[in-house]
Coordinates of C-alpha atoms in Angstrom, one line a residue:
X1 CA 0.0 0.0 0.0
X2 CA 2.6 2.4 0.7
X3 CA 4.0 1.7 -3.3
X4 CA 0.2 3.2 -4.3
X5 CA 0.2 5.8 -1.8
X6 CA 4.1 7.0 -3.2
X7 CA 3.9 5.8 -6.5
X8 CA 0.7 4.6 -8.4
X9 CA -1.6 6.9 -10.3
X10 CA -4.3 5.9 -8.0
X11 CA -2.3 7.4 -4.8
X12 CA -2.2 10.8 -6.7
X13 CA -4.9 12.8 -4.6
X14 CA -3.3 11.4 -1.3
X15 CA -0.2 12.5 -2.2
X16 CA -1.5 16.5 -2.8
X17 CA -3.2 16.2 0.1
X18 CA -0.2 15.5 2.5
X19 CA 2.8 16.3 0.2
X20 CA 1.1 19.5 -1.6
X21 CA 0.6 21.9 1.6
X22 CA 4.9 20.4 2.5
X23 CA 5.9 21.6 -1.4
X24 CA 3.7 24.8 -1.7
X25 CA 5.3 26.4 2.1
X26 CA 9.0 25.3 0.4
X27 CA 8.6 26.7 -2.4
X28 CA 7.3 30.6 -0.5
X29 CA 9.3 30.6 2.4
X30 CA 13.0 28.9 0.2
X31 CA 12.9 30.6 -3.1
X32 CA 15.4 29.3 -4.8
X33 CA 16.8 32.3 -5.9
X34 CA 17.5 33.8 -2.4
X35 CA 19.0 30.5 -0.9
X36 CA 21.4 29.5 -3.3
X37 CA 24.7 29.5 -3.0
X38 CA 26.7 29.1 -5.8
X39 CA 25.8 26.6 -8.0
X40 CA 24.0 24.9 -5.5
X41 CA 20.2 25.3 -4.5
X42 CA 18.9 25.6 -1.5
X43 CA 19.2 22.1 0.8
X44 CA 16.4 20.0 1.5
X45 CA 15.6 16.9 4.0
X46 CA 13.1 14.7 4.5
X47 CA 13.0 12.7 7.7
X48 CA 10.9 9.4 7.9
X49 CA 10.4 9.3 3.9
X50 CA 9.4 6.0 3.0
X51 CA 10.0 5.2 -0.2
X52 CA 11.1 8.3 -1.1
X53 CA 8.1 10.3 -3.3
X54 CA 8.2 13.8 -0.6
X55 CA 12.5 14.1 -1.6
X56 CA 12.0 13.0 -5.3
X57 CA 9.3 15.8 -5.4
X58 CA 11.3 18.3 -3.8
X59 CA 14.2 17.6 -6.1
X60 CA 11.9 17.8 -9.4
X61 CA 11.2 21.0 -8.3
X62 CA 15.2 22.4 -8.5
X63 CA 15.8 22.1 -4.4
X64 CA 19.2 19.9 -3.3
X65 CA 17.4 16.9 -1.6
X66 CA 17.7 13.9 0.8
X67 CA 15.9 11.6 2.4
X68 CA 16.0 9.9 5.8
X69 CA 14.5 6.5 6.5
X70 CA 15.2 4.0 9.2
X71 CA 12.8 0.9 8.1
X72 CA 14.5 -1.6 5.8
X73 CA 11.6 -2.9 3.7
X74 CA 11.4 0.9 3.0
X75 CA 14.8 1.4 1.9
X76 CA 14.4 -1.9 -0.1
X77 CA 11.5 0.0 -1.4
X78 CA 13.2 2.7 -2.3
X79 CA 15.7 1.3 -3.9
X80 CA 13.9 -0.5 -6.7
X81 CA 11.8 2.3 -7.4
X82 CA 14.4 4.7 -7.2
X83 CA 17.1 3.0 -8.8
X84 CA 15.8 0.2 -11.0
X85 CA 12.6 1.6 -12.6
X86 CA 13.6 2.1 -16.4
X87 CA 10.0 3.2 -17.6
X88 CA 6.7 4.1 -16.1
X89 CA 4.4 1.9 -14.7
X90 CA 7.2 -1.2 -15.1
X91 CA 6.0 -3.0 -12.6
X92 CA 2.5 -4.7 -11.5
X93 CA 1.7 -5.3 -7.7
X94 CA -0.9 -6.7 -6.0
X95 CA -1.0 -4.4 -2.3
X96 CA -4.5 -5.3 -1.3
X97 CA -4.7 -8.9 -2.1
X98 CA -4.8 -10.0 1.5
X99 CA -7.8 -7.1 2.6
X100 CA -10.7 -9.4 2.2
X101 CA -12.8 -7.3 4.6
X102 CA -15.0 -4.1 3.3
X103 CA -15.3 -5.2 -0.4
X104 CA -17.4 -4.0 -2.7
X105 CA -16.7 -6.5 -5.5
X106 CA -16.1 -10.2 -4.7
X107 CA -12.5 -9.4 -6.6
X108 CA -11.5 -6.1 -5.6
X109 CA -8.6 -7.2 -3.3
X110 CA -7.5 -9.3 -6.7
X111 CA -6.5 -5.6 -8.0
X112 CA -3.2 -4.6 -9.6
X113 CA -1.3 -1.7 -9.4
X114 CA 1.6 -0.5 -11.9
X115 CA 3.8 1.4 -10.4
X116 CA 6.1 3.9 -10.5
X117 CA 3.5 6.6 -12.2
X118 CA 7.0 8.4 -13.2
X119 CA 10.3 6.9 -13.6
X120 CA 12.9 8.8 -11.2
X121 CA 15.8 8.0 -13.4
X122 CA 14.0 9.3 -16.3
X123 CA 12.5 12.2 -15.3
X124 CA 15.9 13.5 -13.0
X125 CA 17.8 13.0 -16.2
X126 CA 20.5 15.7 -16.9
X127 CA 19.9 17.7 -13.7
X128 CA 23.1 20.0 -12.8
X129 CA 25.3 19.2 -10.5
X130 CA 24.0 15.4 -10.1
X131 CA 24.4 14.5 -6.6
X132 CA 21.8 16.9 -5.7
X133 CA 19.2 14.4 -4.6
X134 CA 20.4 11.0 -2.2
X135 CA 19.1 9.1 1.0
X136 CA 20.3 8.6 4.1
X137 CA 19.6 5.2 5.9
X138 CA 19.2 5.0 9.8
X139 CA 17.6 6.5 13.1
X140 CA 16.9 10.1 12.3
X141 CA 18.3 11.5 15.4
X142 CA 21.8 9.1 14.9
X143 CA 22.1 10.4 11.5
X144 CA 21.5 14.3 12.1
X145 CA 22.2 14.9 15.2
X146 CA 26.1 15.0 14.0
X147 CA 28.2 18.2 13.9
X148 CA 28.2 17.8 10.4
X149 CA 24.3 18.2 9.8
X150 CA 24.4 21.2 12.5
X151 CA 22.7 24.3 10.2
X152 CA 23.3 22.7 7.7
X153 CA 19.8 22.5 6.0
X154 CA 17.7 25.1 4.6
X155 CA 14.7 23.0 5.1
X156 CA 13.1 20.5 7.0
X157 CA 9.8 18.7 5.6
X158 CA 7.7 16.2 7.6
X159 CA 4.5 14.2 6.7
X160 CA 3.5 11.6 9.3
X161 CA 6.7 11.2 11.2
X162 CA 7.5 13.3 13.9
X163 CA 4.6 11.2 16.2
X164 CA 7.0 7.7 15.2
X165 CA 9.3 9.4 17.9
X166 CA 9.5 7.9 21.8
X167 CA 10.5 11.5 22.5
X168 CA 9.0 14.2 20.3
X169 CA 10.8 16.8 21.8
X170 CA 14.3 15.2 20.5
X171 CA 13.1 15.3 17.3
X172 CA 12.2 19.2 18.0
X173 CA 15.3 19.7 18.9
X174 CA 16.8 17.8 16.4
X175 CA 15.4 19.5 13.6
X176 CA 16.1 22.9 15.0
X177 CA 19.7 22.4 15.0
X178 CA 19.8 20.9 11.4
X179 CA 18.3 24.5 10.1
X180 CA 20.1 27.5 9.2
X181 CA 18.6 30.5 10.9
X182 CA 15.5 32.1 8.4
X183 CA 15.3 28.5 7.5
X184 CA 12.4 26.5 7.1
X185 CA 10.7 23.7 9.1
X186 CA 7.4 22.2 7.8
X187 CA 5.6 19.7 8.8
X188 CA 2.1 17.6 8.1
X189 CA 0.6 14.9 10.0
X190 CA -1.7 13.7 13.3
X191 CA -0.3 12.8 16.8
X192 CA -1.1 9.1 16.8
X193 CA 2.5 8.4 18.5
X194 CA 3.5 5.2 17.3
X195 CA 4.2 3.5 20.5
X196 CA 1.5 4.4 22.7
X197 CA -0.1 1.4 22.5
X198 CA 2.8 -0.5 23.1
X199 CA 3.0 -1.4 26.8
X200 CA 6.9 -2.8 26.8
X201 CA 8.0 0.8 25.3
X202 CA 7.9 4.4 26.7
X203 CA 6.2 7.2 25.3
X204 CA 6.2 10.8 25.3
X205 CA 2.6 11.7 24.2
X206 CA 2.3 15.4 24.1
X207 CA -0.9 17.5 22.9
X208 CA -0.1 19.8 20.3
X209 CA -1.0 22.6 22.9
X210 CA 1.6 21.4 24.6
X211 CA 4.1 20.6 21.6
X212 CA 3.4 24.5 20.1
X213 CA 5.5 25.9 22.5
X214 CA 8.5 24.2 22.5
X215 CA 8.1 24.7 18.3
X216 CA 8.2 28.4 19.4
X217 CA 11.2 27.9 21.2
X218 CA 13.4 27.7 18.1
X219 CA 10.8 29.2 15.5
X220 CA 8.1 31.6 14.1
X221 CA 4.8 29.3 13.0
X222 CA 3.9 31.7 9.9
X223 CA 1.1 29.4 9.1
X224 CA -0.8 26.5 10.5
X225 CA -4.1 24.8 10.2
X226 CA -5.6 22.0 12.5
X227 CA -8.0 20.3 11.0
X228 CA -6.4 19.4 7.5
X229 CA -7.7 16.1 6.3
X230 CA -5.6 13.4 4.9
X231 CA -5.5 9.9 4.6
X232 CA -3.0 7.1 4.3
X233 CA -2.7 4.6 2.6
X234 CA -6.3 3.8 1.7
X235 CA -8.1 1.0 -0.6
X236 CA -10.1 3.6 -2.6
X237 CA -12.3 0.8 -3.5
X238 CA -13.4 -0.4 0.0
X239 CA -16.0 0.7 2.0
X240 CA -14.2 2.1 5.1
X241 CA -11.5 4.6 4.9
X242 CA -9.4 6.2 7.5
X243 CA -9.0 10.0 7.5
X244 CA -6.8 11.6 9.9
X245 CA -7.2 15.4 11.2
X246 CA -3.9 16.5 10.5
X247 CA -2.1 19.2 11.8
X248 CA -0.2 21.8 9.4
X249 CA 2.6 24.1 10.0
X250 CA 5.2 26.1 8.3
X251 CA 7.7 27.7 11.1
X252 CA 10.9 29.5 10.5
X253 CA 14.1 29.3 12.4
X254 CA 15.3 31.6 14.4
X255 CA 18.4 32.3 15.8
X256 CA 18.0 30.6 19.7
X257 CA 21.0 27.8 20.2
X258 CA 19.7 24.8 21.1
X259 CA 20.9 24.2 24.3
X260 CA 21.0 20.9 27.1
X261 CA 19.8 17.5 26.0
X262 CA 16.4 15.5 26.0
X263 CA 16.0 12.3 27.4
X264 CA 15.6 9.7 24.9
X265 CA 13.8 7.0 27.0
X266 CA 14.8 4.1 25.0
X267 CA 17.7 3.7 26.3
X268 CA 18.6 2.1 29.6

């Protein structure tokens, strides 16, 4: 299901509605003119990307761009689209063929898919300088909480991941010392919290009254809306469908050091 919601012509309107609102704040508060430097445009990353449609995007649209995911069957996804699709549509799956509840037909969940809708190879053909779009596999606080990655990003865009952390304030933190100052940090998604229901983990489960303010800590929301519906990975054909009350925001960094450290919880 997640190859139709990234890549299938029927996971088009899910995609604008989580990926558009991410793209549109980019694209007003990054110009490309005023970020770049030198040759190169203005730097991009994705945390918690899947198989990789929100980077490709942002690439296609002339940003520097890299994704971040820590699931393997992702990356493996990833990987084939990314790197082995030669043509549109080159390969026929089957993602609902073990849904056999809320069917319509008596052969809906028999459905296939072709996927990709656009071959990355083809379509990144001939962009200038080449290495401007790549992934980055592993924990997203391991991988970016380096010296290396400190304001080092003009951008930070998030759809459905920062409630997959333990600790959401990490990942606040996190992200605010990836970005440059004037920088931008935008982010789509509900606060299910991945491991809430999980009894043998911990959990930080904040409201987004209370997750606002340590936002403000490090940035200026510009724009936000609570109540932007979006689904994932739905059967358009069944009955039932799940639609999530997401919460938008576009915030831009200012110029507070992030200071002390968070506990992680997972750890002993």
């Amino acid at each position: 299901r997640q190859f139709v919601r990234d890549w299938a012509v029927e996971g088009a309107g899910e995609r604008e509605r989580c990926y558009g609102p991410l793209l549109t704040a980019l694209e007003k508060y990054v110009p490309k003119e005023k970020f770049m430097r030198g040759n190169r445009p203005p730097k991009v990353m994705c945390p918690g990307s899947g198989l990789g449609r929100l980077p490709f995007e942002v690439v296609r649209r002339g940003y520097e761009s890299q994704g971040n995911e820590f699931s393997y069957h992702m990356l493996l996804g990833s990987q084939m689209i990314l790197n082995c699709s030669q043509f549109p549509l080159q390969f026929e799956i089957y993602p609902f063929v073990l849904g056999l509840g809320q069917r319509r037909g008596a052969h809906d969940h028999l459905a296939g898919v072709r996927v990709p809708d656009v071959a990355p190879g083809q379509a990144l053909m001939g962009i200038d300088p080449p290495d401007l779009f790549s992934m980055a596999a592993g924990e997203f606080v391991e991988v970016y909480e380096s010296e290396e990655n400190r304001e080092a990003w003009d951008a930070v865009l998030s759809a459905f991941f920062v409630d997959t952390a333990k600790n959401i304030v990490m990942y606040i933190r996190c992200i605010a010392g990836m970005i440059r100052p004037g920088g931008l940090f935008a982010n789509l998604g509900p606060l299910l919290y991945h491991y809430a229901e999980m009894p043998e983990e911990m959990s930080l489960e904040l409201s987004w009254e209370e997750v606002k303010p340590l936002l403000e800590q490090y940035f200026t929301i510009v724009e936000t809306k609570e109540d932007h519906d979006a689904s994932y990975t739905t059967n358009p054909a069944c009955f039932s469908h799940i639609q999530y009350h997401c919460v938008f925001f576009a915030a831009i960094r200012n110029d507070v050091p992030v200071e002390g450290q968070s506990n992680p919880v997972f750890q002993d």
